[in-house]
Structure formats: structure tokens, C-alpha cells
Amino acid sequence: MEKVALWLDDAGVNSVEIETEDGRLVRIVAGAGVSTDDVASNPDISVARNRAQPVKAPIAGHFLPVHPARDRAEATVGAAVVADEIIGFVKIGPLVLPLGVEEAGRLEGCCIEPGALVGYGDTVFLIEPAQ
């Protein structure tokens, strides 16, 4: 993995997140080695739980946790969310597209830093479905 991190650094890539089949997130940070979903040593990484469902970016653009016309985030980690609730946005040029929740649950975490570039289908949030 250290070799991959060096290749990323040479290519000008800051980090890459990989989601495994079991829902575990692995982040490779260029020049910094490897970090995994161990919350104790990596509290800034959102950890996929066994049942957590992803909220994915509908388009490539920049992630916004706050709508440009507002002054506070739509949702906070740990908060209850309902189906069709807007919890963030993706901005591309003048367009601001909402990120909505498909089913009720609890917002487990955010996988993307505010303002970071996201690709189509990238996991932005993780939702633990209501029981």
C-alpha cells in the first residue's frame, strides 16, 4: 500500500477511498501511508456499518453540506433523517443539486470534506436504516 500512496503522490492525487464488499472504507493518503476504518486511530473517516446505506452523488461536482443561500448544514451526524429529506448538495457551476435520503434512519457519517470534488455515484453520506 505504501507504493500505491507514492504513485498517488507522484500523480498529484491527495487521497483515494476504496469501499470493500463488506462495506469497510479504506483511505490511502498520498505520502502518508494507509488508514483504515479503525475509528480509534482515524476519527475523521466515516465508517460503514454492516447495515449502513450510502447516499451517492447524483452528478460530479463539489460537495456542499450547506446550501449557498443558508448559513447552517442541512443535517448533522447522528441526527434522525426521514425519506426524501435533503442532507447536502453537489454544486457544479451555478447548479446546486440536492442529496436526498431514500429511507428513514440515522445519519452515520459524511465521507467527503466540504468543498471536495465528488464523482458521479461517489458515496457522500452513510445512513443507518431505521429498525
Coordinates of C-alpha atoms in Angstrom, one line a residue:
M1 CA 0.0 0.0 0.0
E2 CA 2.9 2.4 0.6
K3 CA 3.9 2.0 -3.0
V4 CA 0.4 2.9 -4.1
A5 CA 0.5 6.0 -1.9
L6 CA 3.8 7.1 -3.5
W7 CA 2.3 6.6 -7.0
L8 CA -0.7 8.8 -6.0
D9 CA 1.7 11.5 -4.7
D10 CA 3.6 11.4 -8.0
A11 CA 0.4 11.8 -9.9
G12 CA -0.7 14.7 -7.8
V13 CA -3.6 12.8 -6.1
N14 CA -4.1 13.6 -2.4
S15 CA -6.1 10.6 -1.4
V16 CA -8.3 7.7 -2.6
E17 CA -11.1 5.9 -0.7
I18 CA -11.9 2.3 -1.5
E19 CA -15.1 0.7 -0.3
T20 CA -14.8 -3.1 0.1
E21 CA -17.6 -5.6 -0.5
D22 CA -18.2 -5.8 3.3
G23 CA -18.8 -2.1 3.4
R24 CA -15.5 -1.2 5.0
L25 CA -13.8 2.0 3.8
V26 CA -10.1 2.2 3.2
R27 CA -8.4 5.5 2.6
I28 CA -5.0 5.8 1.0
V29 CA -3.4 9.2 1.5
A30 CA -0.5 10.1 -0.7
G31 CA 2.7 10.3 1.2
A32 CA 1.1 9.3 4.5
G33 CA 0.7 5.5 4.3
V34 CA -2.6 3.7 4.7
S35 CA -5.5 4.3 7.0
T36 CA -8.5 2.0 7.5
D37 CA -11.8 2.1 9.2
D38 CA -10.4 1.9 12.7
V39 CA -12.3 4.7 14.3
A40 CA -9.9 5.0 17.3
S41 CA -6.9 5.8 15.2
N42 CA -8.8 7.6 12.3
P43 CA -11.7 9.5 13.8
D44 CA -12.1 11.7 10.7
I45 CA -13.0 8.7 8.4
S46 CA -16.7 7.8 8.2
V47 CA -17.0 4.1 8.9
A48 CA -19.5 2.0 7.1
R49 CA -21.6 -0.1 9.5
N50 CA -22.9 -3.5 8.4
R51 CA -26.3 -2.1 7.5
A52 CA -25.4 1.5 6.6
Q53 CA -26.7 2.6 3.2
P54 CA -24.8 5.1 1.0
V55 CA -26.2 8.4 -0.2
K56 CA -24.4 8.8 -3.5
A57 CA -23.6 11.9 -5.6
P58 CA -26.1 12.4 -8.4
I59 CA -23.5 14.2 -10.5
A60 CA -19.8 15.2 -10.4
G61 CA -19.2 18.5 -8.7
H62 CA -18.2 20.0 -5.4
F63 CA -19.8 18.7 -2.2
L64 CA -21.6 21.3 -0.1
P65 CA -23.0 20.4 3.4
V66 CA -24.7 23.9 3.5
H67 CA -26.8 25.4 0.7
P68 CA -25.1 28.6 -0.6
A69 CA -28.2 30.6 0.5
R70 CA -28.2 29.3 4.0
D71 CA -25.8 29.5 7.0
R72 CA -26.1 26.1 8.5
A73 CA -25.8 22.5 7.4
E74 CA -28.9 20.6 6.4
A75 CA -28.2 17.6 8.7
T76 CA -25.7 16.6 11.4
V77 CA -24.0 13.3 12.0
G78 CA -26.1 11.3 14.5
A79 CA -29.4 13.0 13.6
A80 CA -32.5 11.2 12.6
V81 CA -33.4 11.6 8.9
V82 CA -36.6 10.8 7.0
A83 CA -37.2 9.6 3.4
D84 CA -36.7 12.4 0.9
E85 CA -35.0 14.7 3.4
I86 CA -32.2 16.8 1.8
I87 CA -29.0 16.4 3.7
G88 CA -26.4 18.1 1.5
F89 CA -25.7 19.3 -2.0
V90 CA -23.5 18.9 -5.0
K91 CA -22.6 22.1 -6.9
I92 CA -21.4 22.2 -10.5
G93 CA -21.1 25.8 -11.8
P94 CA -24.3 27.7 -10.9
L95 CA -26.3 24.4 -10.4
V96 CA -26.8 23.1 -6.9
L97 CA -28.3 19.6 -6.8
P98 CA -29.7 18.1 -3.5
L99 CA -28.6 14.9 -1.9
G100 CA -31.6 13.2 -0.5
V101 CA -32.2 10.3 1.8
E102 CA -34.0 7.3 0.3
E103 CA -35.3 5.8 3.6
A104 CA -35.6 6.9 7.2
G105 CA -32.8 6.2 9.6
R106 CA -29.8 7.9 11.3
L107 CA -27.1 9.9 9.6
E108 CA -24.0 7.8 10.4
G109 CA -21.3 9.9 8.8
C110 CA -20.1 12.0 5.9
C111 CA -17.4 10.6 3.7
I112 CA -16.5 13.8 1.8
E113 CA -14.9 17.0 3.1
P114 CA -16.9 20.2 2.4
G115 CA -15.9 21.7 -1.0
A116 CA -14.2 18.5 -2.1
L117 CA -14.7 17.2 -5.6
V118 CA -17.0 14.2 -5.9
G119 CA -17.7 12.0 -8.9
Y120 CA -21.0 10.6 -10.1
G121 CA -22.0 7.8 -7.8
D122 CA -19.5 8.6 -5.1
T123 CA -20.7 7.8 -1.5
V124 CA -21.2 11.1 0.3
F125 CA -23.1 10.1 3.4
L126 CA -23.9 6.8 5.2
I127 CA -27.4 6.2 6.6
E128 CA -28.1 3.6 9.2
P129 CA -31.7 2.5 8.3
A130 CA -34.4 2.8 10.9
Q131 CA -35.3 -0.5 12.5

